[in-house]
Amino acid sequence: MVVGAGLRGLTAAATLAGHFPVQVVERDSQPGGASSTEEPAVTRLLQECDHAGVRFRLNETALSWHHGRLAVSGRRTLEWVTAAGIVLAGGSRPSTLAELGAHGDRPAGVLPAPAAIALLRDGARLGRIPLILGNGNWAQAASDAFGQSGATVRQVSPDPGDRITVHGQGRVGGVTIEGGRRRLTIECDLLILAARPVPMRSVQGAVFAPTPSALFLDGPLSPHFSADETICRTRDEVTRFSSML
Amino acid sequence: MRLKDAYDVVVIGGGVIGTSVAARLSQTTVSVCLLERASDLCEGTSKGNAGVTVSSFAAPDSLEGLLVKESFRRWEDITERLDVPFTRVGALVVALAEPRHDPMAETHSLADTLELEQIAAETRRFGSDARVLSGSEARALEPHLSSLVTAAALLPDEGIIDSIRLVFAYARLAALNGTDIIRDCQVTGFDHDDRRLARVHTTRGTTSARFVVNATGLQVGEVSRLAHGDRLQPTPRHGQYWVLDPDWEPSPSRILIPLRGPAPQTRGVQIVPTTRGGTLIGPSSEDTTDPADTSTDASRAGFLIKEARKLLSDQLRPAPVIKSFAANRVVVGEQSLLLRPDTTIENLIHASNRAIGVSCSPALADHTLQLLRDAGLKAEERNGAIDRLPSAPRLRGQIARTRETASEGATAATVFDSVVCACSQVGEAEVLAALEGPIGALSLDGVRKRTGAMAGRCQGTLCLRDVAQICATRLGCPLEEFLMAAEPPILGTSHVG
C-alpha cells in the first residue's frame, strides 16, 4: 500500500508493482501531490503504474496501520486492507507553533500555510495585515494567493536558533523574532506558518520511524534535486525496502 | 437565544461548575438560565483542564473531600449517559531513587515508602482500594517505568476524562431540559432588594432572578463586588501542559505522579494519558498576576519533559510535543473549594474550585442545589426530566473497534462516517453534530473543542479548510462570514493550542 500519489508515491508504486499488487491511497481527487498532473515526470509515472496494474484509491484517506493492515477511509466506508508493507509518501508540511518552539500566547488568527492557501483560493480574505513566517514554496504560494486580495503581505524567515514569540489576546497582534543580532517585532492580524518543513504523517501507527514493514519517503529532500533525480533515488530506496518484505 | 424576563436561578459562568450546576437544576421544577460572557462555553479555566478525575483530595471529612468521595464512583454512569469519553485508568504515585549515588539511599527509600503508605491510607479513607507496591510490582503494571522507581502507591480509582466535552455535555443536557444558555453575555450589575439580588443586568439585557449562582472562576471577585457581596480576591495560578503525540511510545496506561516535586512544596510533573490517545505532561504551576495571561513558555517544556522522563524508562525517545496550553486556576484564599452562600447577600451562592472542579462536579452540583434549597429555593425533582444525551458513533471509536475484528487475510468494509481530520480521527458527522443545537459551535475553535478536529499533530494543516467549508455550508453563510463570525474571528488556534 502506498500512501500519497505525489512524485515519490507514484515512483514507489511503479517500482513495487513488478513485485507486489500495489494500491495507492490518495486523499485528493487526482494524483500528483505537490507536482501537477501535467508534469511529464508525473504523466510517465502514471502510465507506468497503469501498465503495471496499480490500483488507485482517490478521495480516500489512510488512517491507521496495525499489524499488517491499513485502515482506509472512503466516502462513508472504512476498509482494513492487508498489506505486506506500506510506503508513507504523504509529503511535508510547515512546522506548527509547537514544533517551532514558539513562546507566548496562542491567539486566533494563526494558520498553517496549506490551510490558509486553500481558504484564500476559496475566496476568503482572512486578514488585513498578514505575516508569512518562512520562505520556500508555501510562503510563495501563500503570498501569491494573497495577491488578489490587495492585502500588504509581509514575510519573515526565522533562522534555526531564533526565538519566536507570538503576541495577542484573543486575536494575534504580532510576532517577535529574536536571535543572533536581531530582534524584530512585526505587527500582524494573521500569521501564516510556512517555515521548517516536517513530514506530513497522519496514519496512526506509522508516525515515527522505525515502524515495522513501513518505508518513509517523506523526509525533506534537497530542493536542488530535479524530478528525475528524486525519482531515481526513490526507486533505489524502494527496491531495497521491497527486497526486505 | 434571548434572555427572558425572569428566572428562578441565574447561573453565571459557563465552565465545568456553572454547566454542571445548570444541568442539575434543569432536572428540577425551577427555571434556569446560564450566562457566559465569552462567545462560547468553556473558555476560561475549564478550557485548560488536564482531564483527570481524582478519587481522593483534601481531608475526607472536609466539604471538598466529601464532594470528591461522592463523585468519584459515578463517572462510568455519568459519562455513559452524557456520551463523554472516560476511562478509569488508575494512578501510580511513584517514589524515585536519586539518579546519582546516594549514601542515604536506604533511609530515603524508607521515608518514601512511609509517605506512600500514608497516601494509600488517605485514599482508602475515601473508599478506594489503594495500596503500596514495590518497584518491581509497579513495573509489572507499567513496564516502562524507570529503574529509578523504588515503590509506588496504586490509586486504582483515578480516571481520565474529556473534560471539555464534559462541559458541553452538561450544557446540552441543561439546554434539553429547558435551560436558556446565553453566550456573549456579560453581567454588568445587579439591582438589589434590601439584602437580596433582584435583577441581573447584562450586555444582552436584564432579567429578574430569585437566586444567583456565581460560578465565574477568576471573575468571582468582580461578580461578588457588583453584587455588593463578600470581598473575594481570586488569584490566578498558571498551569501549563504539553500534549505529546498519541503515537509516542512508550506511553503509560496509568496516570503517573512523582511523590516529590523538583522543589519542596511543589508537586511534581505528572504524566497523564488522555482520552484521545495522547499524553499530557504538566502542570507547571506559578502564581501570575494577570488572569487573562495564558501564554506558554516553550523553554519550560524542556525542563518538564526532563522531569517527566525520570519516571519513564531511560530508553525514551525525545518526546514529541504537538501543542502546549495553559490555563489559570482559581485560588481564593487558603481553600481550594469555595462553595457557600454569600455572607451578606441572601440569595447569592459562590461556587469555585482551584484544583478539582471536574472531579467534584457531580456532587458539587447536588450540593449547590441543596444550598439553594436551604436558602429558600423551592425545587422539586421534575418527572420526565431528561438525564441522558443521545450517543453518537465516533470515527475514532469505530476505527479502534474494527482494528481487531478484521480476520487475517481478509478486508472488512463497514459503513461509517467520512473522515475530515485524519490526525484526530474525526468524521464529518461529528463536525456537523458539533454545529447542532442551542449551544452549537459558532467557530472553528468551537468545533475543535467539541470534536478534537484540528487539534492533532498537524494542527489543521490538512483539515482546517474542509472543516470551515462544512461549517459555512451547514450554517448557510458565506465562508468569509463564518470565519469572521465569532469574536475573535478566524479561529485557527486559540488559547488551547
XYZ file of C-alpha atoms in Angstrom, chain B residues 12 187 190 192 197 212 214-216 219-234 338 340-345 348-350:
35
model
C -23.266 32.967 35.881
C -23.008 40.639 33.799
C -27.433 43.972 39.815
C -30.974 44.894 44.934
C -30.396 40.428 44.416
C -27.931 33.699 41.590
C -21.628 32.921 40.915
C -19.561 30.301 39.097
C -17.336 32.708 37.241
C -14.185 36.704 37.984
C -15.807 35.533 41.223
C -14.406 38.593 42.938
C -15.700 41.000 40.344
C -19.185 39.493 40.257
C -19.331 39.491 44.040
C -18.312 43.131 44.046
C -21.061 44.039 41.580
C -23.476 42.174 43.832
C -22.227 44.072 46.921
C -21.316 40.711 48.328
C -18.252 39.290 50.017
C -14.842 40.548 49.165
C -13.331 37.700 47.228
C -9.886 38.018 45.769
C -9.157 35.208 43.394
C -15.350 27.971 47.591
C -21.200 28.701 50.114
C -23.830 31.396 50.260
C -22.608 34.942 50.403
C -22.488 36.211 53.967
C -24.396 39.404 53.162
C -26.489 38.802 50.069
C -26.254 34.560 46.139
C -24.184 31.371 46.132
C -20.484 31.402 45.274
